[in-house]
mmCIF file of C-alpha atoms in Angstrom:
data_model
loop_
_atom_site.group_PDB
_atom_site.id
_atom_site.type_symbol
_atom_site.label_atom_id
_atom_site.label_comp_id
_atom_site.label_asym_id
_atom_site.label_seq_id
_atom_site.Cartn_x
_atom_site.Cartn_y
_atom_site.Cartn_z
ATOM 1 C CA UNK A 189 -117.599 -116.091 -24.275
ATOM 2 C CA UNK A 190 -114.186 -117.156 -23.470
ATOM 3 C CA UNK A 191 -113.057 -116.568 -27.003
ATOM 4 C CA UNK A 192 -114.191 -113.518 -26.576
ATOM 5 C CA UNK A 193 -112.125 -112.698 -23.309
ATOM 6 C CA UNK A 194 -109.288 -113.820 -24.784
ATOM 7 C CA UNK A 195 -109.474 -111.985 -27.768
ATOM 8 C CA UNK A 196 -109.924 -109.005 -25.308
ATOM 9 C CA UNK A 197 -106.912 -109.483 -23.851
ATOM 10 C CA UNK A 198 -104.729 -110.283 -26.488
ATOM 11 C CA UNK A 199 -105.628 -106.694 -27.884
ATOM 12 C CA UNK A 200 -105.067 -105.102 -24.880
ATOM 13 C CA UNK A 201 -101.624 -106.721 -25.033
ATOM 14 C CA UNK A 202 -101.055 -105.537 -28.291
ATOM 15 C CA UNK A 203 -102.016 -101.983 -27.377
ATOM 16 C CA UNK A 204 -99.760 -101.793 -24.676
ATOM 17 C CA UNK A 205 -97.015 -103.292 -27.060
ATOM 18 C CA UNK A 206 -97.291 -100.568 -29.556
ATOM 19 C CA UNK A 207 -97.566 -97.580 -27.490
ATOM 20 C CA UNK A 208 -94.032 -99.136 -25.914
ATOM 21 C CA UNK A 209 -93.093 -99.331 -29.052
ATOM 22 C CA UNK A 210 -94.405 -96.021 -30.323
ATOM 23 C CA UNK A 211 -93.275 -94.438 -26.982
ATOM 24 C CA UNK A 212 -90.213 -91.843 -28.177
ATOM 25 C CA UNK A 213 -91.883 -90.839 -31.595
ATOM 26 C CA UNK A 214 -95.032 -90.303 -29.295
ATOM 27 C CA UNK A 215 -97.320 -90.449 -32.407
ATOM 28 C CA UNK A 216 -99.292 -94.391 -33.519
ATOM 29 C CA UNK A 217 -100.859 -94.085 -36.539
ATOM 30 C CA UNK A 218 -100.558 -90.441 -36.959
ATOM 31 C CA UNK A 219 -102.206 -89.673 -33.496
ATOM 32 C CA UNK A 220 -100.833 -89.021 -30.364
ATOM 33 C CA UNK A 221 -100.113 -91.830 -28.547
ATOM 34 C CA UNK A 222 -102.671 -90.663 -25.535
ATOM 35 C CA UNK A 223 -105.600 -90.429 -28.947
ATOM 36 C CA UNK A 224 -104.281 -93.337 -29.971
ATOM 37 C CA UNK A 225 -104.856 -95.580 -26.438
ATOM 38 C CA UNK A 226 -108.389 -93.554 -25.917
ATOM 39 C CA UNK A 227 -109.679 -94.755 -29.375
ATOM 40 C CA UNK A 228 -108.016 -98.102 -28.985
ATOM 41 C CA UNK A 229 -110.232 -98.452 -25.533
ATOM 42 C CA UNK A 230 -112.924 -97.044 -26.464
ATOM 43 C CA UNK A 231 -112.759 -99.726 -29.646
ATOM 44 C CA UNK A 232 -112.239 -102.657 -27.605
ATOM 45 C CA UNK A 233 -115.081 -101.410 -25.317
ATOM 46 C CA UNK A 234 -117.637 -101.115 -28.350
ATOM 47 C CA UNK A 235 -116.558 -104.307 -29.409
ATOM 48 C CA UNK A 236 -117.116 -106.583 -25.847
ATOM 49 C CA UNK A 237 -120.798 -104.093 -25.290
ATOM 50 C CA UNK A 238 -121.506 -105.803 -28.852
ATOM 51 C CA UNK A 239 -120.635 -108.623 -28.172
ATOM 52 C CA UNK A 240 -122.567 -109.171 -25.143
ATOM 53 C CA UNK A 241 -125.514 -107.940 -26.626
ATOM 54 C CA UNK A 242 -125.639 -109.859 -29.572
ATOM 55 C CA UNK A 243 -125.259 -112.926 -26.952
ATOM 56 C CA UNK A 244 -128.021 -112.022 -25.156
ATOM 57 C CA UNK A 245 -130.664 -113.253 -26.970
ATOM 58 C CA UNK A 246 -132.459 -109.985 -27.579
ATOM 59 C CA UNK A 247 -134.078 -109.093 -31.148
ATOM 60 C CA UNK A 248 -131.936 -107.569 -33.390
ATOM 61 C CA UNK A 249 -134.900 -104.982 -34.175
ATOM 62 C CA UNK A 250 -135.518 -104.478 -29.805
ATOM 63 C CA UNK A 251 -131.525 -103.928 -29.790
ATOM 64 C CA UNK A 252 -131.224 -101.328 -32.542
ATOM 65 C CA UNK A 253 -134.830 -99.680 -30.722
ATOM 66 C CA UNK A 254 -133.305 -99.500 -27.536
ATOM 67 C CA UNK A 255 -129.895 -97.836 -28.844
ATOM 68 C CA UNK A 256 -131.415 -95.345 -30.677
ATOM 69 C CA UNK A 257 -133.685 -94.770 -27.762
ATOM 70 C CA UNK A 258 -130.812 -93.801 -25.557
ATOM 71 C CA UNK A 259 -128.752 -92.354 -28.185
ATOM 72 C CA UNK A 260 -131.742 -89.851 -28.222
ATOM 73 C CA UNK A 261 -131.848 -89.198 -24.927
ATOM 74 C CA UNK A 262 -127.951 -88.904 -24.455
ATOM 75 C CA UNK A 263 -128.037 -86.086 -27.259
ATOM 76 C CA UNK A 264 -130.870 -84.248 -25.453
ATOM 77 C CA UNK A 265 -129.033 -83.949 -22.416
ATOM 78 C CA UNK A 266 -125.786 -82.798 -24.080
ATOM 79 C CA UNK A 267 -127.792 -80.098 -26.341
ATOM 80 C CA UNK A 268 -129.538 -79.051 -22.983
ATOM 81 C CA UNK A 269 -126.369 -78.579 -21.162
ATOM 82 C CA UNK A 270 -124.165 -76.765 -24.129
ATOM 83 C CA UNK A 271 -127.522 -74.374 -24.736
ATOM 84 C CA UNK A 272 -128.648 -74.605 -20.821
ATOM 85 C CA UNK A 273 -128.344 -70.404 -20.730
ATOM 86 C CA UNK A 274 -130.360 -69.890 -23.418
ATOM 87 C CA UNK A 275 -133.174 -72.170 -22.111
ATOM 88 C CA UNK A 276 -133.428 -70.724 -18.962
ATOM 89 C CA UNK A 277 -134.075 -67.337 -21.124
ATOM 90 C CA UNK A 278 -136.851 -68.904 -22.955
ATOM 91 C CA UNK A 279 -138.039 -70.300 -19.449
ATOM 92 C CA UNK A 280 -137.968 -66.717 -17.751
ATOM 93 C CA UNK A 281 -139.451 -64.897 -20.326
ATOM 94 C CA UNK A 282 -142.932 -67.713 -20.346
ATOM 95 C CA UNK A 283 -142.523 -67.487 -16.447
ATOM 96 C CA UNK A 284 -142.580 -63.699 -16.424
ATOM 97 C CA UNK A 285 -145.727 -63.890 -19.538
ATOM 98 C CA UNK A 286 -147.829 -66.435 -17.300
ATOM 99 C CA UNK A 287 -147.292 -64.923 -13.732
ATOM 100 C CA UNK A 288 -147.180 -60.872 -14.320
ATOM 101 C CA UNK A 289 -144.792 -59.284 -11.693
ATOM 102 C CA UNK A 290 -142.330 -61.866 -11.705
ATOM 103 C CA UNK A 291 -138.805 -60.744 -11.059
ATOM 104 C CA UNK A 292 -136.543 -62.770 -13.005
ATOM 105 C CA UNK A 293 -133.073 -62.947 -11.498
ATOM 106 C CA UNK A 294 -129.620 -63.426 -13.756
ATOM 107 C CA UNK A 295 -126.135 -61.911 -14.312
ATOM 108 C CA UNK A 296 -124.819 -59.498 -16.783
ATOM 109 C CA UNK A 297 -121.654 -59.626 -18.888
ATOM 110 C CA UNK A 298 -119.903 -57.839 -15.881
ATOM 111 C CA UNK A 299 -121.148 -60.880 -13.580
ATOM 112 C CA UNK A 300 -123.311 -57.724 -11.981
ATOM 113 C CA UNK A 301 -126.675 -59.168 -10.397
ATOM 114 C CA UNK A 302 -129.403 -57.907 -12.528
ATOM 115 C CA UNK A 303 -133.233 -58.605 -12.269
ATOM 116 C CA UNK A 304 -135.395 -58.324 -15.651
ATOM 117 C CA UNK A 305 -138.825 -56.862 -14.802
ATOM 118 C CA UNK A 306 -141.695 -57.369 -18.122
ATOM 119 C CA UNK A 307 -143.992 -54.783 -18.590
ATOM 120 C CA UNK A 308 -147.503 -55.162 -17.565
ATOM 121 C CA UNK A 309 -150.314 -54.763 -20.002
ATOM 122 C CA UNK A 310 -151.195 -51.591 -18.476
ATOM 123 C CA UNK A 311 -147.867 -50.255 -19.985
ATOM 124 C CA UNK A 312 -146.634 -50.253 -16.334
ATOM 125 C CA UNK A 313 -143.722 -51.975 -14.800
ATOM 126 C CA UNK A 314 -145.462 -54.030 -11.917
ATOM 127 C CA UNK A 315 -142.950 -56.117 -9.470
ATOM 128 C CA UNK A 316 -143.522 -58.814 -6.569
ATOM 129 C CA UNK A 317 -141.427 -58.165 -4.175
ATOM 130 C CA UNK A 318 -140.863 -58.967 -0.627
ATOM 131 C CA UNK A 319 -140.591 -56.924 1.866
ATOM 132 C CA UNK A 320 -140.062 -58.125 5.464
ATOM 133 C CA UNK A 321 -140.708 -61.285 4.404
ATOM 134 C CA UNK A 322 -144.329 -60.199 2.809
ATOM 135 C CA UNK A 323 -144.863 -60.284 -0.409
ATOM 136 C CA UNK A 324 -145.647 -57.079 -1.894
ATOM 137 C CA UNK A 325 -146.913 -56.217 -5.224
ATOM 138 C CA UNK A 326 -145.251 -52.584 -6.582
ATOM 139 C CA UNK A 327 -145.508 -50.632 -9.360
ATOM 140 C CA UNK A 328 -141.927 -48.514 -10.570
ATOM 141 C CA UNK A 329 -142.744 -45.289 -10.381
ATOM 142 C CA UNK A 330 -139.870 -43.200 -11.071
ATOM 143 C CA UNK A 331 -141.897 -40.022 -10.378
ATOM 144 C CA UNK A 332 -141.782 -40.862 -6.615
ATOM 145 C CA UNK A 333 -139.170 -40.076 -3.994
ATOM 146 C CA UNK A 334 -139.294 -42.682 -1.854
ATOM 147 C CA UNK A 335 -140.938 -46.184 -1.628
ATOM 148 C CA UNK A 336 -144.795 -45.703 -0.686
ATOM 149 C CA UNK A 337 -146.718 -48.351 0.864
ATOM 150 C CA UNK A 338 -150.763 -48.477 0.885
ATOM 151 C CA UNK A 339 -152.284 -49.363 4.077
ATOM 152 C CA UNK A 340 -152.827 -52.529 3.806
ATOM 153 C CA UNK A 341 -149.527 -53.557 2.258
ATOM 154 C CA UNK A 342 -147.967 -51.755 5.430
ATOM 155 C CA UNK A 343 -150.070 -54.075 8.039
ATOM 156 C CA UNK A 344 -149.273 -56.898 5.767
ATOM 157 C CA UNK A 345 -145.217 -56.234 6.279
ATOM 158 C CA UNK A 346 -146.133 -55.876 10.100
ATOM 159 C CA UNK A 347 -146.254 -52.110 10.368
ATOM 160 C CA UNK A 348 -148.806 -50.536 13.085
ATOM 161 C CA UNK A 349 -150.378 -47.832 11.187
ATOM 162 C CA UNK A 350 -152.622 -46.803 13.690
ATOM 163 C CA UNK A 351 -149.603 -45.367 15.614
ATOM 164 C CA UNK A 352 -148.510 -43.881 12.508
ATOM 165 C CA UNK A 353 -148.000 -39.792 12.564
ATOM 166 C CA UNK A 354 -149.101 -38.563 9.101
ATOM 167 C CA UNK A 355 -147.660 -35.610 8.801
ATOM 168 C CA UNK A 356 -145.701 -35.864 5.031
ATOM 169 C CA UNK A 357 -147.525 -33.943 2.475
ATOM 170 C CA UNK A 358 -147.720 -36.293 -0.573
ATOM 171 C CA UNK A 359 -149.046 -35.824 -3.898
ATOM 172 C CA UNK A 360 -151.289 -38.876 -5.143
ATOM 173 C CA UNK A 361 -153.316 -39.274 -8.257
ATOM 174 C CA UNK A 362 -156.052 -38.576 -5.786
ATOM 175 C CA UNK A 363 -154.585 -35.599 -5.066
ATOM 176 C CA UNK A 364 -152.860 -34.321 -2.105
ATOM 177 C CA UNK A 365 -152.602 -35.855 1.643
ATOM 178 C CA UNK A 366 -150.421 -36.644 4.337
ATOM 179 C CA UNK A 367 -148.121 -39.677 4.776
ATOM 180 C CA UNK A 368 -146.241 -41.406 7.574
ATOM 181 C CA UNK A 369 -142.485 -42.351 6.984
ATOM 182 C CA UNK A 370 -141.181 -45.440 8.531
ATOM 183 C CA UNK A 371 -138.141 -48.139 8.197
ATOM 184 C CA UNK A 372 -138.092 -51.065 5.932
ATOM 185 C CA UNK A 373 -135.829 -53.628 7.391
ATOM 186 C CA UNK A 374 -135.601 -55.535 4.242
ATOM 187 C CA UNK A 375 -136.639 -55.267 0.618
ATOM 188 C CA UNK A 376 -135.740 -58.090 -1.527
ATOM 189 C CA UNK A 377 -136.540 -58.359 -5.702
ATOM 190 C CA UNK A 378 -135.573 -61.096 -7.623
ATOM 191 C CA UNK A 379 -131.742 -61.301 -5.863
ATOM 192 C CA UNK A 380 -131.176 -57.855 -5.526
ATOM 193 C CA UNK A 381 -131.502 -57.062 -1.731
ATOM 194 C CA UNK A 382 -131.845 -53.651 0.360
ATOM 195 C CA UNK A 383 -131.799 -53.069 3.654
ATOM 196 C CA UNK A 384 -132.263 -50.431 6.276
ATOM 197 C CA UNK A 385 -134.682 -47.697 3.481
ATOM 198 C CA UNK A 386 -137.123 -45.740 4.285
ATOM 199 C CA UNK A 387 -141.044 -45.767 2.644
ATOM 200 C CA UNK A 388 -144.088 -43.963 2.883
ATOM 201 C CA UNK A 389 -146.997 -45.309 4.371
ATOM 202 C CA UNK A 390 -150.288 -43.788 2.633
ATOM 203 C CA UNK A 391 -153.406 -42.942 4.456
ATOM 204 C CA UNK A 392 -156.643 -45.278 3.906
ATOM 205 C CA UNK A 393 -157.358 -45.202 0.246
ATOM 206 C CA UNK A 394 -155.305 -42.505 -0.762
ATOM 207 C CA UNK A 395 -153.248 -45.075 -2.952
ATOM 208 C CA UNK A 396 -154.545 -47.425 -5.202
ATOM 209 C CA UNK A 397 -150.933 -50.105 -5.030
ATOM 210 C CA UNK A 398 -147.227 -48.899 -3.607
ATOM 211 C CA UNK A 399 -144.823 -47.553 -5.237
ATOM 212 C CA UNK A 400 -141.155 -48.886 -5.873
ATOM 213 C CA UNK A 401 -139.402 -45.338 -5.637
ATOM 214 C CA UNK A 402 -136.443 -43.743 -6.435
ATOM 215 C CA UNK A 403 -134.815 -43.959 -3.085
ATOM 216 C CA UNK A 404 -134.699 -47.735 -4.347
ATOM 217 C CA UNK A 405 -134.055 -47.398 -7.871
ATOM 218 C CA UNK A 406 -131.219 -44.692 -6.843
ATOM 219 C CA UNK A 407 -129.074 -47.816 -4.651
ATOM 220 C CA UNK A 408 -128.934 -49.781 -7.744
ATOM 221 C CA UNK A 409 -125.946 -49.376 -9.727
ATOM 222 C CA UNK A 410 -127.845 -48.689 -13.212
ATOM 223 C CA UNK A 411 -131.403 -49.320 -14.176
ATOM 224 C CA UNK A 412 -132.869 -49.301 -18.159
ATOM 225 C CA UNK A 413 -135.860 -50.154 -20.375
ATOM 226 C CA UNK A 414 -134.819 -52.852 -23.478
ATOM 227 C CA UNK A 415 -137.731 -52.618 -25.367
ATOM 228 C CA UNK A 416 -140.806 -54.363 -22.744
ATOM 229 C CA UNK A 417 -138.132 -55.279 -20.154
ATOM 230 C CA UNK A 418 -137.013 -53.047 -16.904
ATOM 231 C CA UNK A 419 -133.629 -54.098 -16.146
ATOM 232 C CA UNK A 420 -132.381 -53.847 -12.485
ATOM 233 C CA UNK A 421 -128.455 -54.012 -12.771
ATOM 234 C CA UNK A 422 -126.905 -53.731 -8.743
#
């Protein structure tokens, strides 16, 4: 071992000796002198990690097992990391196949917030969203006005909807009837936020779900179908 450390340091020495040397052509070896001192460490840093392994008693077999092991796992991370975009794609698009409604949330060339919406089996565009905090489930419906809210989604976001005045004529796939309009304070999909609009609240089973509207799709900056997925671009 003190061989060792003294073979350690006479390389070092001899390093630093040729890169003062080497200092005004600033090239050792054909390499730039600062390639040239990074090899050169990294080389005498191989060399005492070898070293001390070899020394340590371990199996030759248990030594190469364990390098590979790690070499393995070092690569992994560094493939993750350089392809860590296109993974989270893959990781969405499962996500949004598994759990229907799911509002996945990215960026766009532009850096624009966008929010991909996959289309529900029913052909549909289906969305959770939250509104006042309450999660709401809506289907895009770009043949309505406004955002309409059944009943019960309208108690869940804590409206009162027996002081409701119902005096909007709507037409419903039941037909016609009367609505009530009232203020959303927030409506929030994927990270595409809206405050202040105004829905629709339905009378008692009038609607069969809400209705994401176009007073919502209208704030967004542009909005389009790529084959089964809604994009949301604000």
């Amino acid at each position: 071992m003190n061989r060792l450390f003294w073979l350690v340091i006479a390389a070092i020495a001899v390093l630093i000796l040729v890169l003062v040397i080497n200092d005004e052509s600033g090239t050792t070896l054909g390499l730039a002198n600062d390639d040239f001192a990074d090899a050169a460490y990294m080389s005498i840093f191989g060399v005492v990690v070898a070293a001390g392994l070899l020394g340590s008693g371990i199996p030759l077999n248990h030594m190469v097992r364990n390098i590979a092991i790690w070499a393995v796992i070092v690569l992994g991370l560094v493939t993750g990391y350089q392809y860590q975009y296109e993974l989270k794609n893959i990781a969405n698009r499962v996500t949004a196949g598994l759990i229907p409604g799911t509002a996945i949330s990215g960026n766009n060339a532009e850096g624009s917030e966008t929010v991909s919406i996959s289309q529900s089996a029913n052909g549909h565009f289906e969305v959770n969203a939250l509104v006042n905090d309450q999660r709401v489930n809506f289907m895009v419906d770009t043949g309505a006005s406004t955002i309409v809210l059944t009943q019960a989604d309208a108690q869940r976001v804590g409206i009162d909807t027996n002081n409701l005045k119902y005096t909007i004529p709507v037409s419903t796939a039941n037909g016609r009837t009367m609505a009530a309009t009232v203020p959303l304070q927030e409506i929030k999909i994927g990270n595409i936020v809206r405050y202040d609009l105004r829905a629709l609240v339905s009378q008692e089973g009038q609607l069969n779900g809400s209705l994401l509207g176009m007073n919502f799709m209208n704030s967004l900056s542009a909005y389009s179908v790529q084959r089964d997925q809604l994009i949301l671009t604000d």
